[in-house]
Amino acid sequence: MKSGNHPIKILTLETTCDETAAAVVTDSLDVLGSVVATQDALHQKFGGVVPEIASRAHLENILPVIDETLRRANITLADLDAVAVANMPGLAGSLLVGLIAAKTLALALQKPLIAINHLQAHIYACKVAFKDELADGDIFPCVGLIVSGGHTSLYRCDGAIDFTFLGGTIDDAAGEAFDKVASMLGLPFPGGPAIQKAATGGNPKAFAFPRSLLHEERLAFSFSGLKTAVRYHLFGQGKVSFAALPCEAYSESEIADVAASFQEAAVDCLVGKSVQALQQTGLSTLCVGGGVAANSRFRQKMEAAAQDRGFRLYIAPLALCTDNAVMGAIAIERYRAGLFEPLDLDVSPGLLRTNA
Ligand code: KG4
Ligand code: ZN
């Protein structure tokens, strides 16, 4: 391990889902360069991420993304001290592309290989984003809420790499519900930003969509009932495919009301369960990561809850909420602890319902 006055520089790679991303970060959590190549346009017509298309696009993007990241950081591969990659959880084919790239570089450069847990990295984005404002220098211990297209989970985070699972969704992730409801409303993919936009000017109380499990004590989420309630509201009950249904039958203001009412129900569940997690753990800091944390209504209601109840709230800025490689700066923690991986490191695609 390097010591002395030179900053440690780690190349971090992120290919867990449909963003191909790389960054060069230092041990002071400075970002020397960062690139995110999004695949939204490729998945748009399917209304969701198609795994095979995602992994193929990662293959095409990964080397140009690494090259561009190094160029922006104004360094060469030889300047790196380690190579890190998110190898869990995510889409198997997507994860493999990042992992093979990282292993190849680590082998060729004879530098340590570091594994990144994507969920821990989403929370670590808050530490990177707020590093200059943290009174005691840290966000830990905290409750971590990860809310994205694939995950909606609460963790007790005693340290950057010391997470205990508190509870999560028993069916769909919140982002999945945003994406599918957007699709029902004829809005583009990804659905979250589209619903947010459509909801502007809509009445969030127009329709009383369900807030499943909100009033139960257990820390769990459920969004499939909410999704179905929107579908029944729009198209009636039955087995018809919503793709074939005439959502253009609805006026812009009706769509705005449905989008706002759906968004309000989803946000109420996320805020309510996070508050319960703080109460149950006795912790007073909440950190939020994942694409849905980019939602403006979510941020507004979470900030109001933090003020009312007096907890510290950290939500990463928009670019660090959705998938990116800057949050891979968590690799610095593993570098310091000497936690390096052998070159037979594998991917672990599975959704973690246990400790991260
Ligand atoms: O963290 P992320 O980029 O990828 C995953 O790990 O899943 O999250 C993507 C998800 C998508 O479901 C997308 O619709 C949602 O985050 N999202 C939003 C917003 N921006 C992105 N959901 C609600 N409001 C937004 N503004
Ligand atoms: Zn993510």
Short mmCIF file of C-alpha atoms and ligand atoms in Angstrom, two decimals:
data_model
loop_
_atom_site.label_atom_id
_atom_site.label_comp_id
_atom_site.label_asym_id
_atom_site.label_seq_id
_atom_site.Cartn_x
_atom_site.Cartn_y
_atom_site.Cartn_z
CA MET A 1 0.00 0.00 0.00
CA LYS A 2 1.20 3.46 -0.85
CA SER A 3 1.95 6.02 1.84
CA GLY A 4 3.43 9.50 1.82
CA ASN A 5 2.12 12.75 0.43
CA HIS A 6 0.75 11.56 -2.89
CA PRO A 7 -2.99 11.06 -2.93
CA ILE A 8 -4.10 7.48 -3.44
CA LYS A 9 -5.97 7.21 -6.73
CA ILE A 10 -8.50 4.49 -7.44
CA LEU A 11 -10.30 3.79 -10.70
CA THR A 12 -13.88 2.75 -9.88
CA LEU A 13 -16.16 0.97 -12.36
CA GLU A 14 -19.96 0.70 -12.24
CA THR A 15 -21.95 -1.54 -14.60
CA THR A 16 -24.56 -3.08 -12.29
CA CYS A 17 -27.60 -2.12 -14.37
CA ASP A 18 -27.85 0.14 -17.40
CA GLU A 19 -25.30 2.90 -16.78
CA THR A 20 -21.69 2.36 -17.79
CA ALA A 21 -19.69 4.53 -15.42
CA ALA A 22 -16.11 5.09 -14.32
CA ALA A 23 -14.44 7.56 -11.97
CA VAL A 24 -11.03 8.32 -10.51
CA VAL A 25 -11.30 9.17 -6.81
CA THR A 26 -8.67 9.94 -4.18
CA ASP A 27 -8.31 9.07 -0.52
CA SER A 28 -9.55 12.59 0.33
CA LEU A 29 -12.72 11.71 -1.60
CA ASP A 30 -11.86 14.17 -4.34
CA VAL A 31 -13.21 13.23 -7.74
CA LEU A 32 -10.54 13.67 -10.41
CA GLY A 33 -12.71 12.46 -13.27
CA SER A 34 -16.11 10.86 -13.74
CA VAL A 35 -18.10 9.65 -16.74
CA VAL A 36 -21.57 8.08 -16.95
CA ALA A 37 -22.75 6.66 -20.27
CA THR A 38 -26.48 6.17 -20.02
CA GLN A 39 -28.42 3.60 -22.02
CA ASP A 40 -31.87 5.15 -21.52
CA ALA A 41 -32.45 5.57 -25.25
CA LEU A 42 -31.83 1.85 -25.87
CA HIS A 43 -34.36 0.69 -23.28
CA GLN A 44 -36.94 3.39 -23.94
CA LYS A 45 -39.17 1.43 -26.28
CA PHE A 46 -39.36 -1.53 -23.87
CA GLY A 47 -40.40 0.63 -20.89
CA GLY A 48 -37.73 -1.03 -18.74
CA VAL A 49 -34.16 -2.32 -18.79
CA VAL A 50 -33.61 -5.35 -21.06
CA PRO A 51 -30.70 -7.26 -19.50
CA GLU A 52 -29.21 -8.62 -22.75
CA ILE A 53 -29.26 -5.19 -24.38
CA ALA A 54 -27.73 -3.66 -21.25
CA SER A 55 -24.77 -6.03 -21.13
CA ARG A 56 -24.07 -5.64 -24.85
CA ALA A 57 -24.09 -1.86 -24.51
CA HIS A 58 -21.74 -2.08 -21.50
CA LEU A 59 -19.32 -4.04 -23.69
CA GLU A 60 -19.33 -1.27 -26.28
CA ASN A 61 -19.08 1.52 -23.73
CA ILE A 62 -16.70 0.33 -21.06
CA LEU A 63 -13.34 1.05 -22.73
CA PRO A 64 -14.28 4.49 -24.13
CA VAL A 65 -15.75 5.40 -20.72
CA ILE A 66 -12.53 4.39 -18.93
CA ASP A 67 -10.40 6.26 -21.49
CA GLU A 68 -12.47 9.42 -21.15
CA THR A 69 -12.41 9.21 -17.34
CA LEU A 70 -8.60 9.00 -17.28
CA ARG A 71 -8.40 11.87 -19.77
CA ARG A 72 -10.63 14.06 -17.58
CA ALA A 73 -8.60 13.08 -14.50
CA ASN A 74 -5.47 13.97 -16.44
CA ILE A 75 -3.70 10.75 -15.41
CA THR A 76 -2.62 7.51 -17.05
CA LEU A 77 -3.29 3.95 -15.97
CA ALA A 78 0.18 3.82 -14.45
CA ASP A 79 -0.82 6.51 -11.93
CA LEU A 80 -3.51 4.32 -10.38
CA ASP A 81 -3.08 2.62 -7.01
CA ALA A 82 -5.99 0.20 -7.32
CA VAL A 83 -8.92 -0.78 -9.51
CA ALA A 84 -12.37 -1.17 -7.97
CA VAL A 85 -15.60 -2.54 -9.39
CA ALA A 86 -19.18 -3.01 -8.23
CA ASN A 87 -19.65 -6.79 -8.35
CA MET A 88 -22.94 -6.97 -6.40
CA PRO A 89 -25.93 -6.85 -6.64
CA GLY A 90 -27.18 -6.22 -10.17
CA LEU A 91 -27.84 -7.84 -13.53
CA ALA A 92 -25.46 -10.77 -14.00
CA GLY A 93 -24.47 -9.98 -17.59
CA SER A 94 -23.97 -6.28 -16.80
CA LEU A 95 -21.92 -6.94 -13.67
CA LEU A 96 -19.65 -9.31 -15.61
CA VAL A 97 -18.57 -6.63 -18.07
CA GLY A 98 -17.34 -4.31 -15.33
CA LEU A 99 -15.77 -7.15 -13.41
CA ILE A 100 -13.80 -8.51 -16.38
CA ALA A 101 -12.59 -5.00 -17.25
CA ALA A 102 -11.47 -4.40 -13.66
CA LYS A 103 -9.74 -7.76 -13.34
CA THR A 104 -7.92 -7.27 -16.63
CA LEU A 105 -6.65 -3.86 -15.56
CA ALA A 106 -5.65 -5.09 -12.10
CA LEU A 107 -3.73 -7.98 -13.63
CA ALA A 108 -2.05 -5.93 -16.34
CA LEU A 109 -1.12 -3.10 -13.97
CA GLN A 110 -0.29 -5.41 -11.07
CA LYS A 111 -2.51 -3.31 -8.81
CA PRO A 112 -4.96 -4.44 -6.13
CA LEU A 113 -8.54 -5.32 -7.10
CA ILE A 114 -11.29 -4.01 -4.81
CA ALA A 115 -14.93 -5.18 -4.71
CA ILE A 116 -17.72 -2.66 -4.26
CA ASN A 117 -21.16 -3.46 -2.89
CA HIS A 118 -23.45 -1.28 -5.03
CA LEU A 119 -25.95 -0.74 -2.19
CA GLN A 120 -23.30 0.38 0.28
CA ALA A 121 -21.92 2.63 -2.45
CA HIS A 122 -25.32 4.35 -2.90
CA ILE A 123 -25.20 5.39 0.79
CA TYR A 124 -21.53 6.32 0.56
CA ALA A 125 -22.49 8.85 -2.15
CA CYS A 126 -23.83 10.97 0.75
CA LYS A 127 -20.42 10.95 2.43
CA VAL A 128 -18.71 12.00 -0.79
CA ALA A 129 -21.29 14.72 -1.46
CA PHE A 130 -21.30 16.23 2.04
CA LYS A 131 -17.68 15.61 3.08
CA ASP A 132 -16.94 19.31 3.54
CA GLU A 133 -20.05 19.98 5.62
CA LEU A 134 -20.00 17.03 8.01
CA ALA A 135 -19.50 18.48 11.48
CA ASP A 136 -17.98 15.28 12.90
CA GLY A 137 -16.54 14.16 9.59
CA ASP A 138 -18.88 11.22 9.09
CA ILE A 139 -22.38 10.17 8.15
CA PHE A 140 -22.10 6.95 10.18
CA PRO A 141 -23.83 5.54 12.16
CA CYS A 142 -27.02 6.14 10.22
CA VAL A 143 -30.11 4.54 8.81
CA GLY A 144 -29.58 4.05 5.07
CA LEU A 145 -32.49 4.03 2.64
CA ILE A 146 -31.67 2.71 -0.82
CA VAL A 147 -34.47 3.39 -3.22
CA SER A 148 -33.94 2.67 -6.89
CA GLY A 149 -35.24 0.67 -9.83
CA GLY A 150 -34.07 -2.59 -8.29
CA HIS A 151 -34.02 -1.90 -4.55
CA THR A 152 -36.07 -0.41 -1.78
CA SER A 153 -34.32 -1.33 1.46
CA LEU A 154 -33.49 0.08 4.86
CA TYR A 155 -30.19 -0.69 6.56
CA ARG A 156 -28.63 0.12 9.87
CA CYS A 157 -25.22 1.42 8.73
CA ASP A 158 -22.66 1.30 11.53
CA GLY A 159 -19.84 2.02 9.11
CA ALA A 160 -19.17 2.32 5.39
CA ILE A 161 -18.95 -1.46 5.02
CA ASP A 162 -20.87 -2.55 8.10
CA PHE A 163 -24.56 -2.73 7.15
CA THR A 164 -27.37 -4.65 8.89
CA PHE A 165 -30.55 -5.25 6.88
CA LEU A 166 -33.62 -3.78 8.61
CA GLY A 167 -36.25 -4.46 5.96
CA GLY A 168 -37.15 -3.94 2.34
CA THR A 169 -39.78 -4.37 -0.30
CA ILE A 170 -41.70 -7.61 -0.36
CA ASP A 171 -42.46 -7.21 -4.07
CA ASP A 172 -41.54 -4.35 -6.43
CA ALA A 173 -38.91 -1.69 -5.87
CA ALA A 174 -40.26 1.87 -5.76
CA GLY A 175 -38.45 2.81 -9.00
CA GLU A 176 -40.00 -0.18 -10.74
CA ALA A 177 -43.45 1.14 -9.74
CA PHE A 178 -42.55 4.61 -11.11
CA ASP A 179 -41.38 3.03 -14.38
CA LYS A 180 -44.45 0.82 -14.82
CA VAL A 181 -46.98 3.51 -13.88
CA ALA A 182 -45.26 5.86 -16.35
CA SER A 183 -45.63 3.18 -19.00
CA MET A 184 -49.38 2.87 -18.20
CA LEU A 185 -49.72 6.63 -18.57
CA GLY A 186 -47.93 6.59 -21.92
CA LEU A 187 -44.95 8.46 -20.45
CA PRO A 188 -41.33 7.77 -21.50
CA PHE A 189 -38.70 5.61 -19.77
CA PRO A 190 -37.20 6.06 -17.21
CA GLY A 191 -40.54 6.64 -15.58
CA GLY A 192 -39.43 8.45 -12.41
CA PRO A 193 -38.47 11.78 -13.98
CA ALA A 194 -41.43 11.52 -16.38
CA ILE A 195 -43.93 10.98 -13.53
CA GLN A 196 -42.36 13.84 -11.58
CA LYS A 197 -42.77 16.13 -14.57
CA ALA A 198 -46.31 14.95 -15.33
CA ALA A 199 -47.28 15.41 -11.65
CA THR A 200 -46.40 19.09 -11.71
CA GLY A 201 -49.67 20.92 -11.42
CA GLY A 202 -51.54 17.68 -10.61
CA ASN A 203 -53.52 17.22 -7.41
CA PRO A 204 -51.77 14.73 -5.10
CA LYS A 205 -55.05 14.18 -3.24
CA ALA A 206 -57.15 13.56 -6.35
CA PHE A 207 -57.12 9.78 -5.84
CA ALA A 208 -56.56 7.86 -2.61
CA PHE A 209 -54.14 5.21 -3.82
CA PRO A 210 -53.04 2.67 -1.17
CA ARG A 211 -50.06 3.17 1.18
CA SER A 212 -49.44 -0.54 1.75
CA LEU A 213 -47.84 -1.60 5.06
CA LEU A 214 -47.39 2.02 6.12
CA HIS A 215 -49.28 1.60 9.34
CA GLU A 216 -47.65 -1.69 10.26
CA GLU A 217 -44.75 -1.72 12.65
CA ARG A 218 -42.52 -3.95 10.52
CA LEU A 219 -40.00 -2.25 8.28
CA ALA A 220 -41.21 -3.44 4.90
CA PHE A 221 -42.47 -1.87 1.69
CA SER A 222 -44.93 -3.06 -0.92
CA PHE A 223 -45.53 -1.23 -4.20
CA SER A 224 -47.24 -3.84 -6.36
CA GLY A 225 -50.68 -3.07 -4.88
CA LEU A 226 -50.16 0.61 -5.60
CA LYS A 227 -49.20 -0.22 -9.18
CA THR A 228 -52.29 -2.39 -9.59
CA ALA A 229 -54.53 0.30 -8.04
CA VAL A 230 -53.33 2.78 -10.67
CA ARG A 231 -53.93 0.24 -13.39
CA TYR A 232 -57.47 -0.52 -12.21
CA HIS A 233 -58.14 3.19 -11.90
CA LEU A 234 -57.05 3.77 -15.50
CA PHE A 235 -58.28 0.69 -17.27
CA GLY A 236 -60.71 -1.09 -14.95
CA GLN A 237 -60.24 -4.61 -13.62
CA GLY A 238 -59.43 -7.49 -15.94
CA LYS A 239 -56.63 -9.17 -17.78
CA VAL A 240 -56.11 -6.69 -20.60
CA SER A 241 -52.57 -5.63 -21.41
CA PHE A 242 -52.18 -1.97 -20.53
CA ALA A 243 -49.79 -1.59 -23.48
CA ALA A 244 -52.80 -2.06 -25.75
CA LEU A 245 -55.01 0.38 -23.91
CA PRO A 246 -55.86 3.90 -25.01
CA CYS A 247 -54.27 6.04 -22.38
CA GLU A 248 -54.58 8.96 -24.77
CA ALA A 249 -58.25 8.84 -23.72
CA TYR A 250 -57.11 10.77 -20.66
CA SER A 251 -56.57 14.50 -20.68
CA GLU A 252 -53.30 16.07 -19.59
CA SER A 253 -54.84 17.22 -16.33
CA GLU A 254 -56.24 13.73 -15.56
CA ILE A 255 -52.78 12.27 -16.19
CA ALA A 256 -51.28 14.95 -13.94
CA ASP A 257 -53.69 14.01 -11.14
CA VAL A 258 -52.97 10.28 -11.44
CA ALA A 259 -49.19 10.91 -11.57
CA ALA A 260 -49.34 13.26 -8.56
CA SER A 261 -51.56 10.92 -6.52
CA PHE A 262 -49.36 7.91 -7.30
CA GLN A 263 -46.18 9.83 -6.51
CA GLU A 264 -47.65 11.05 -3.21
CA ALA A 265 -48.57 7.51 -2.12
CA ALA A 266 -45.12 6.13 -3.00
CA VAL A 267 -43.34 9.01 -1.27
CA ASP A 268 -45.51 8.71 1.86
CA CYS A 269 -44.46 5.06 2.21
CA LEU A 270 -40.76 5.87 1.75
CA VAL A 271 -40.80 8.76 4.22
CA GLY A 272 -43.01 6.97 6.76
CA LYS A 273 -40.93 3.78 6.87
CA SER A 274 -37.67 5.74 7.11
CA VAL A 275 -39.02 7.63 10.13
CA GLN A 276 -40.08 4.30 11.68
CA ALA A 277 -36.57 2.91 11.08
CA LEU A 278 -35.04 5.91 12.86
CA GLN A 279 -37.42 5.45 15.78
CA GLN A 280 -36.81 1.71 16.03
CA THR A 281 -33.01 1.97 15.86
CA GLY A 282 -32.71 5.13 17.97
CA LEU A 283 -30.40 6.60 15.32
CA SER A 284 -30.65 10.28 14.40
CA THR A 285 -29.13 10.39 10.90
CA LEU A 286 -30.79 9.25 7.68
CA CYS A 287 -28.85 8.87 4.44
CA VAL A 288 -30.63 8.20 1.18
CA GLY A 289 -29.29 6.89 -2.11
CA GLY A 290 -30.64 5.51 -5.37
CA GLY A 291 -32.41 6.95 -8.38
CA VAL A 292 -35.78 7.59 -6.75
CA ALA A 293 -34.05 9.91 -4.25
CA ALA A 294 -33.75 12.30 -7.21
CA ASN A 295 -37.52 12.85 -6.96
CA SER A 296 -38.31 16.43 -5.95
CA ARG A 297 -41.50 15.61 -4.02
CA PHE A 298 -39.61 12.88 -2.15
CA ARG A 299 -36.86 15.34 -1.20
CA GLN A 300 -39.40 17.95 -0.14
CA LYS A 301 -41.37 15.60 2.12
CA MET A 302 -38.22 14.00 3.54
CA GLU A 303 -36.78 17.43 4.38
CA ALA A 304 -40.05 18.43 6.07
CA ALA A 305 -40.00 15.21 8.12
CA ALA A 306 -36.38 15.86 9.14
CA GLN A 307 -37.29 19.35 10.33
CA ASP A 308 -40.37 18.20 12.22
CA ARG A 309 -38.71 15.27 13.89
CA GLY A 310 -35.21 16.65 14.26
CA PHE A 311 -33.09 14.08 12.44
CA ARG A 312 -30.07 14.78 10.23
CA LEU A 313 -30.82 14.09 6.59
CA TYR A 314 -28.35 13.55 3.78
CA ILE A 315 -29.61 12.98 0.24
CA ALA A 316 -26.95 13.02 -2.43
CA PRO A 317 -27.29 15.55 -5.26
CA LEU A 318 -29.15 14.29 -8.31
CA ALA A 319 -26.12 13.11 -10.29
CA LEU A 320 -24.97 11.00 -7.34
CA CYS A 321 -28.43 9.50 -6.68
CA THR A 322 -28.75 7.64 -9.97
CA ASP A 323 -26.07 5.08 -10.79
CA ASN A 324 -22.57 6.55 -11.08
CA ALA A 325 -19.00 5.53 -10.28
CA VAL A 326 -18.20 8.38 -7.89
CA MET A 327 -20.07 6.54 -5.16
CA GLY A 328 -17.50 3.78 -5.74
CA ALA A 329 -15.23 5.99 -3.62
CA ILE A 330 -16.27 3.55 -0.90
CA ALA A 331 -13.37 1.50 -2.31
CA ILE A 332 -11.07 3.86 -0.39
CA GLU A 333 -12.41 2.36 2.86
CA ARG A 334 -11.56 -1.15 1.70
CA TYR A 335 -8.17 0.01 0.40
CA ARG A 336 -7.35 1.42 3.85
CA ALA A 337 -8.49 -1.82 5.51
CA GLY A 338 -6.37 -3.88 3.06
CA LEU A 339 -9.49 -5.67 1.76
CA PHE A 340 -8.32 -6.78 -1.67
CA GLU A 341 -9.78 -9.52 -3.88
CA PRO A 342 -8.22 -12.42 -5.72
CA LEU A 343 -8.51 -12.45 -9.52
CA ASP A 344 -11.10 -15.23 -9.37
CA LEU A 345 -13.57 -12.78 -7.83
CA ASP A 346 -17.09 -13.48 -9.13
CA VAL A 347 -20.28 -11.45 -9.46
CA SER A 348 -23.11 -11.79 -6.89
CA PRO A 349 -26.21 -10.65 -8.79
CA GLY A 350 -28.76 -11.53 -6.10
CA LEU A 351 -30.90 -8.99 -4.33
CA LEU A 352 -29.59 -8.84 -0.78
CA ARG A 353 -32.32 -9.25 1.79
CA THR A 354 -29.74 -9.86 4.48
CA ASN A 355 -26.79 -7.86 5.75
CA ALA A 356 -24.98 -6.03 2.95
O1 KG4 B 1 -30.23 3.99 -8.85
P1 KG4 B 1 -30.70 3.89 -10.26
O2 KG4 B 1 -30.08 4.81 -11.28
O3 KG4 B 1 -30.52 2.45 -10.83
C1 KG4 B 1 -30.82 1.29 -10.09
O4 KG4 B 1 -29.91 0.83 -9.35
O5 KG4 B 1 -31.98 0.85 -10.22
O6 KG4 B 1 -32.29 4.11 -10.22
C2 KG4 B 1 -33.08 4.10 -11.37
C3 KG4 B 1 -34.53 4.29 -10.95
C4 KG4 B 1 -35.52 4.18 -12.10
O7 KG4 B 1 -36.59 3.34 -11.70
C5 KG4 B 1 -36.00 5.62 -12.29
O8 KG4 B 1 -37.33 5.71 -12.79
C6 KG4 B 1 -35.90 6.16 -10.89
O9 KG4 B 1 -34.70 5.60 -10.37
N1 KG4 B 1 -35.81 7.63 -10.86
C7 KG4 B 1 -36.76 8.41 -10.31
C8 KG4 B 1 -36.39 9.76 -10.59
N2 KG4 B 1 -35.21 9.74 -11.29
C9 KG4 B 1 -34.88 8.43 -11.44
N3 KG4 B 1 -37.89 8.08 -9.64
C10 KG4 B 1 -38.67 9.10 -9.22
N4 KG4 B 1 -38.40 10.41 -9.47
C11 KG4 B 1 -37.27 10.78 -10.13
N5 KG4 B 1 -37.02 12.07 -10.35
ZN ZN B 2 -28.30 1.78 -8.17
#
